[in-house]
Amino acid sequence: MESIRWPEEYLPGFTDNFCSNEIILRGFTATDVWALLVNPHVWPTYYANSASIVFDGTELRAGDRFDFDTFGFPVKAEVTECVPPAPGVPGRIAWHGWAGEGAERLDVIHAWLVEELPLGRVRVLTQESQKGEPAKTLAKTRPNPMVAGHQQWLEGIADTLAASNL
């Protein structure tokens, strides 16, 4: 299975907080999942922890900037990687997000991997590596709100796909 490609300064284990979540779905394709990830306008319909989306387009591409609220932070973001899934090639999307100023600044890379697996399955991996004082606080919080929140995002994707396939 594939893994996330990290910029050196966000390599997990060297940042202040890191979370990793994945789900394996059966009966859907990487393209099905991809459509839900690259359109931030639909995120609030299946992920309650996203709101106030500001994006002029309909589908994220490398270099695009967008804003949204999540985990109590107003986040500004720029897409740093966007490779749609293709036969034998997993989909990859990542964005650098930031919120706050000075000592209260939070910087993250949030990355997704959408990978076809044998027997009609698709793996959806999401990981986030964070730097800054807010990240240190999040890392000490139990249960970790990032792990719980991102699992809700994955389950929202699964529920949305299941509902559309009825």
PDB file of C-alpha atoms in Angstrom:
ATOM      1  CA  MET A   1       0.000   0.000   0.000  1.00  0.00           C
ATOM      2  CA  GLU A   2       1.056   3.554  -0.694  1.00  0.00           C
ATOM      3  CA  SER A   3       1.912   6.221   1.884  1.00  0.00           C
ATOM      4  CA  ILE A   4       1.648   9.985   2.214  1.00  0.00           C
ATOM      5  CA  ARG A   5       4.510  12.043   0.788  1.00  0.00           C
ATOM      6  CA  TRP A   6       5.550  14.593   3.420  1.00  0.00           C
ATOM      7  CA  PRO A   7       7.484  17.813   3.023  1.00  0.00           C
ATOM      8  CA  GLU A   8      10.572  17.402   5.193  1.00  0.00           C
ATOM      9  CA  GLU A   9       9.529  20.107   7.684  1.00  0.00           C
ATOM     10  CA  TYR A  10       6.211  18.275   8.332  1.00  0.00           C
ATOM     11  CA  LEU A  11       7.596  14.751   8.636  1.00  0.00           C
ATOM     12  CA  PRO A  12       5.562  12.937  11.321  1.00  0.00           C
ATOM     13  CA  GLY A  13       7.512  12.423  14.516  1.00  0.00           C
ATOM     14  CA  PHE A  14       9.223  15.783  14.144  1.00  0.00           C
ATOM     15  CA  THR A  15       6.130  17.980  14.446  1.00  0.00           C
ATOM     16  CA  ASP A  16       4.040  18.926  17.481  1.00  0.00           C
ATOM     17  CA  ASN A  17       1.000  16.778  16.674  1.00  0.00           C
ATOM     18  CA  PHE A  18       0.157  14.068  14.177  1.00  0.00           C
ATOM     19  CA  CYS A  19      -2.933  12.024  13.484  1.00  0.00           C
ATOM     20  CA  SER A  20      -3.647   9.219  11.080  1.00  0.00           C
ATOM     21  CA  ASN A  21      -6.969   7.668  10.125  1.00  0.00           C
ATOM     22  CA  GLU A  22      -8.056   5.312   7.391  1.00  0.00           C
ATOM     23  CA  ILE A  23     -11.028   3.382   6.186  1.00  0.00           C
ATOM     24  CA  ILE A  24     -11.339   0.632   3.604  1.00  0.00           C
ATOM     25  CA  LEU A  25     -14.563   0.655   1.630  1.00  0.00           C
ATOM     26  CA  ARG A  26     -16.007  -2.076  -0.553  1.00  0.00           C
ATOM     27  CA  GLY A  27     -18.111  -1.472  -3.631  1.00  0.00           C
ATOM     28  CA  PHE A  28     -16.829   2.013  -4.439  1.00  0.00           C
ATOM     29  CA  THR A  29     -13.993   3.364  -6.518  1.00  0.00           C
ATOM     30  CA  ALA A  30     -11.258   5.856  -5.831  1.00  0.00           C
ATOM     31  CA  THR A  31     -13.039   8.170  -8.275  1.00  0.00           C
ATOM     32  CA  ASP A  32     -16.209   8.010  -6.148  1.00  0.00           C
ATOM     33  CA  VAL A  33     -14.274   9.099  -3.054  1.00  0.00           C
ATOM     34  CA  TRP A  34     -12.240  11.671  -4.977  1.00  0.00           C
ATOM     35  CA  ALA A  35     -15.368  13.560  -6.042  1.00  0.00           C
ATOM     36  CA  LEU A  36     -16.231  14.169  -2.361  1.00  0.00           C
ATOM     37  CA  LEU A  37     -12.719  15.302  -1.416  1.00  0.00           C
ATOM     38  CA  VAL A  38     -11.936  17.778  -4.176  1.00  0.00           C
ATOM     39  CA  ASN A  39     -15.166  19.782  -3.832  1.00  0.00           C
ATOM     40  CA  PRO A  40     -14.902  21.612  -0.498  1.00  0.00           C
ATOM     41  CA  HIS A  41     -18.403  23.058  -0.946  1.00  0.00           C
ATOM     42  CA  VAL A  42     -19.867  19.599  -0.195  1.00  0.00           C
ATOM     43  CA  TRP A  43     -17.718  18.874   2.880  1.00  0.00           C
ATOM     44  CA  PRO A  44     -20.258  20.349   5.344  1.00  0.00           C
ATOM     45  CA  THR A  45     -22.944  17.999   3.959  1.00  0.00           C
ATOM     46  CA  TYR A  46     -21.110  14.952   5.279  1.00  0.00           C
ATOM     47  CA  TYR A  47     -18.562  16.349   7.750  1.00  0.00           C
ATOM     48  CA  ALA A  48     -20.051  18.506  10.507  1.00  0.00           C
ATOM     49  CA  ASN A  49     -16.626  19.820  11.554  1.00  0.00           C
ATOM     50  CA  SER A  50     -16.234  21.878   8.382  1.00  0.00           C
ATOM     51  CA  ALA A  51     -18.028  25.162   7.779  1.00  0.00           C
ATOM     52  CA  SER A  52     -17.790  28.594   6.178  1.00  0.00           C
ATOM     53  CA  ILE A  53     -16.161  27.308   2.994  1.00  0.00           C
ATOM     54  CA  VAL A  54     -14.763  30.086   0.809  1.00  0.00           C
ATOM     55  CA  PHE A  55     -13.574  28.806  -2.556  1.00  0.00           C
ATOM     56  CA  ASP A  56     -14.258  30.310  -5.961  1.00  0.00           C
ATOM     57  CA  GLY A  57     -14.061  27.061  -7.907  1.00  0.00           C
ATOM     58  CA  THR A  58     -15.851  23.744  -7.766  1.00  0.00           C
ATOM     59  CA  GLU A  59     -12.878  21.375  -7.698  1.00  0.00           C
ATOM     60  CA  LEU A  60      -9.571  21.849  -5.884  1.00  0.00           C
ATOM     61  CA  ARG A  61      -6.367  21.828  -7.920  1.00  0.00           C
ATOM     62  CA  ALA A  62      -2.703  22.290  -6.990  1.00  0.00           C
ATOM     63  CA  GLY A  63      -2.043  25.902  -6.058  1.00  0.00           C
ATOM     64  CA  ASP A  64      -5.682  26.740  -5.256  1.00  0.00           C
ATOM     65  CA  ARG A  65      -6.390  28.677  -2.065  1.00  0.00           C
ATOM     66  CA  PHE A  66      -9.490  28.300   0.069  1.00  0.00           C
ATOM     67  CA  ASP A  67     -10.740  29.124   3.560  1.00  0.00           C
ATOM     68  CA  PHE A  68     -12.848  27.105   5.972  1.00  0.00           C
ATOM     69  CA  ASP A  69     -13.562  26.691   9.672  1.00  0.00           C
ATOM     70  CA  THR A  70     -12.621  23.459  11.427  1.00  0.00           C
ATOM     71  CA  PHE A  71     -11.834  22.426  15.013  1.00  0.00           C
ATOM     72  CA  GLY A  72     -12.640  25.970  16.115  1.00  0.00           C
ATOM     73  CA  PHE A  73      -9.996  27.490  13.833  1.00  0.00           C
ATOM     74  CA  PRO A  74     -10.608  29.748  10.819  1.00  0.00           C
ATOM     75  CA  VAL A  75      -8.165  28.107   8.411  1.00  0.00           C
ATOM     76  CA  LYS A  76      -6.588  29.538   5.291  1.00  0.00           C
ATOM     77  CA  ALA A  77      -5.285  26.804   3.015  1.00  0.00           C
ATOM     78  CA  GLU A  78      -3.374  26.209  -0.188  1.00  0.00           C
ATOM     79  CA  VAL A  79      -3.442  22.940  -2.124  1.00  0.00           C
ATOM     80  CA  THR A  80       0.129  21.620  -2.292  1.00  0.00           C
ATOM     81  CA  GLU A  81      -0.549  18.333  -4.096  1.00  0.00           C
ATOM     82  CA  CYS A  82      -3.466  17.221  -6.246  1.00  0.00           C
ATOM     83  CA  VAL A  83      -3.172  14.082  -8.343  1.00  0.00           C
ATOM     84  CA  PRO A  84      -6.493  12.465  -9.311  1.00  0.00           C
ATOM     85  CA  PRO A  85      -6.702   8.678  -9.108  1.00  0.00           C
ATOM     86  CA  ALA A  86      -6.070   6.776 -12.326  1.00  0.00           C
ATOM     87  CA  PRO A  87      -5.667   3.079 -13.109  1.00  0.00           C
ATOM     88  CA  GLY A  88      -2.749   1.887 -10.983  1.00  0.00           C
ATOM     89  CA  VAL A  89      -2.166   5.387  -9.551  1.00  0.00           C
ATOM     90  CA  PRO A  90      -3.625   6.432  -6.187  1.00  0.00           C
ATOM     91  CA  GLY A  91      -5.250   9.814  -5.816  1.00  0.00           C
ATOM     92  CA  ARG A  92      -3.318  12.275  -3.665  1.00  0.00           C
ATOM     93  CA  ILE A  93      -4.474  15.612  -2.339  1.00  0.00           C
ATOM     94  CA  ALA A  94      -2.837  17.706   0.363  1.00  0.00           C
ATOM     95  CA  TRP A  95      -3.078  21.244   1.602  1.00  0.00           C
ATOM     96  CA  HIS A  96      -1.052  23.496   3.829  1.00  0.00           C
ATOM     97  CA  GLY A  97      -3.399  25.137   6.295  1.00  0.00           C
ATOM     98  CA  TRP A  98      -2.674  27.903   8.781  1.00  0.00           C
ATOM     99  CA  ALA A  99      -4.552  29.856  11.418  1.00  0.00           C
ATOM    100  CA  GLY A 100      -3.616  32.485  13.974  1.00  0.00           C
ATOM    101  CA  GLU A 101      -0.601  34.716  14.406  1.00  0.00           C
ATOM    102  CA  GLY A 102       2.612  34.695  16.432  1.00  0.00           C
ATOM    103  CA  ALA A 103       2.670  32.243  19.341  1.00  0.00           C
ATOM    104  CA  GLU A 104      -0.913  31.183  18.552  1.00  0.00           C
ATOM    105  CA  ARG A 105      -0.185  30.246  14.943  1.00  0.00           C
ATOM    106  CA  LEU A 106      -1.088  26.725  13.850  1.00  0.00           C
ATOM    107  CA  ASP A 107       0.460  25.296  10.666  1.00  0.00           C
ATOM    108  CA  VAL A 108      -0.596  21.954   9.219  1.00  0.00           C
ATOM    109  CA  ILE A 109      -0.275  19.723   6.231  1.00  0.00           C
ATOM    110  CA  HIS A 110      -3.456  17.701   5.772  1.00  0.00           C
ATOM    111  CA  ALA A 111      -2.977  14.923   3.230  1.00  0.00           C
ATOM    112  CA  TRP A 112      -5.221  12.297   1.687  1.00  0.00           C
ATOM    113  CA  LEU A 113      -4.451   9.130  -0.239  1.00  0.00           C
ATOM    114  CA  VAL A 114      -7.216   7.340  -2.146  1.00  0.00           C
ATOM    115  CA  GLU A 115      -6.044   3.952  -3.357  1.00  0.00           C
ATOM    116  CA  GLU A 116      -7.747   1.131  -5.246  1.00  0.00           C
ATOM    117  CA  LEU A 117      -7.239  -2.273  -3.621  1.00  0.00           C
ATOM    118  CA  PRO A 118      -7.928  -5.764  -4.969  1.00  0.00           C
ATOM    119  CA  LEU A 119     -11.426  -7.267  -4.782  1.00  0.00           C
ATOM    120  CA  GLY A 120     -13.343  -4.031  -5.379  1.00  0.00           C
ATOM    121  CA  ARG A 121     -12.064  -2.124  -2.352  1.00  0.00           C
ATOM    122  CA  VAL A 122     -10.724   1.388  -1.909  1.00  0.00           C
ATOM    123  CA  ARG A 123      -8.476   2.611   0.884  1.00  0.00           C
ATOM    124  CA  VAL A 124      -8.896   6.179   2.101  1.00  0.00           C
ATOM    125  CA  LEU A 125      -6.031   7.391   4.279  1.00  0.00           C
ATOM    126  CA  THR A 126      -5.974  10.838   5.834  1.00  0.00           C
ATOM    127  CA  GLN A 127      -3.106  12.174   7.911  1.00  0.00           C
ATOM    128  CA  GLU A 128      -2.313  15.555   9.387  1.00  0.00           C
ATOM    129  CA  SER A 129       0.996  16.826  10.728  1.00  0.00           C
ATOM    130  CA  GLN A 130       0.871  20.027  12.791  1.00  0.00           C
ATOM    131  CA  LYS A 131       3.235  22.635  14.179  1.00  0.00           C
ATOM    132  CA  GLY A 132       2.699  25.406  16.730  1.00  0.00           C
ATOM    133  CA  GLU A 133       1.472  25.949  20.275  1.00  0.00           C
ATOM    134  CA  PRO A 134      -2.145  25.013  19.436  1.00  0.00           C
ATOM    135  CA  ALA A 135      -0.828  21.719  18.020  1.00  0.00           C
ATOM    136  CA  LYS A 136       1.014  21.004  21.276  1.00  0.00           C
ATOM    137  CA  THR A 137      -2.223  21.523  23.186  1.00  0.00           C
ATOM    138  CA  LEU A 138      -4.174  19.271  20.803  1.00  0.00           C
ATOM    139  CA  ALA A 139      -1.526  16.539  21.161  1.00  0.00           C
ATOM    140  CA  LYS A 140      -2.049  16.451  24.944  1.00  0.00           C
ATOM    141  CA  THR A 141      -5.846  16.349  24.757  1.00  0.00           C
ATOM    142  CA  ARG A 142      -7.427  12.938  25.412  1.00  0.00           C
ATOM    143  CA  PRO A 143      -9.105  11.668  23.447  1.00  0.00           C
ATOM    144  CA  ASN A 144      -7.232  13.407  20.643  1.00  0.00           C
ATOM    145  CA  PRO A 145      -9.836  15.584  18.887  1.00  0.00           C
ATOM    146  CA  MET A 146      -7.971  15.387  15.583  1.00  0.00           C
ATOM    147  CA  VAL A 147      -8.135  11.589  15.489  1.00  0.00           C
ATOM    148  CA  ALA A 148     -11.828  11.609  16.422  1.00  0.00           C
ATOM    149  CA  GLY A 149     -12.694  14.401  13.991  1.00  0.00           C
ATOM    150  CA  HIS A 150     -10.905  12.909  11.034  1.00  0.00           C
ATOM    151  CA  GLN A 151     -12.532   9.540  11.697  1.00  0.00           C
ATOM    152  CA  GLN A 152     -15.895  11.328  11.469  1.00  0.00           C
ATOM    153  CA  TRP A 153     -14.790  12.758   8.115  1.00  0.00           C
ATOM    154  CA  LEU A 154     -13.994   9.263   6.810  1.00  0.00           C
ATOM    155  CA  GLU A 155     -17.254   7.842   8.139  1.00  0.00           C
ATOM    156  CA  GLY A 156     -19.121  10.743   6.523  1.00  0.00           C
ATOM    157  CA  ILE A 157     -17.570   9.827   3.185  1.00  0.00           C
ATOM    158  CA  ALA A 158     -18.581   6.189   3.663  1.00  0.00           C
ATOM    159  CA  ASP A 159     -22.139   7.105   4.699  1.00  0.00           C
ATOM    160  CA  THR A 160     -22.552   9.524   1.782  1.00  0.00           C
ATOM    161  CA  LEU A 161     -21.363   6.950  -0.739  1.00  0.00           C
ATOM    162  CA  ALA A 162     -23.576   4.250   0.778  1.00  0.00           C
ATOM    163  CA  ALA A 163     -26.619   6.558   0.644  1.00  0.00           C
ATOM    164  CA  SER A 164     -25.944   7.415  -2.994  1.00  0.00           C
ATOM    165  CA  ASN A 165     -25.671   3.740  -3.884  1.00  0.00           C
ATOM    166  CA  LEU A 166     -29.101   2.705  -2.557  1.00  0.00           C
TER     167      LEU A 166
END
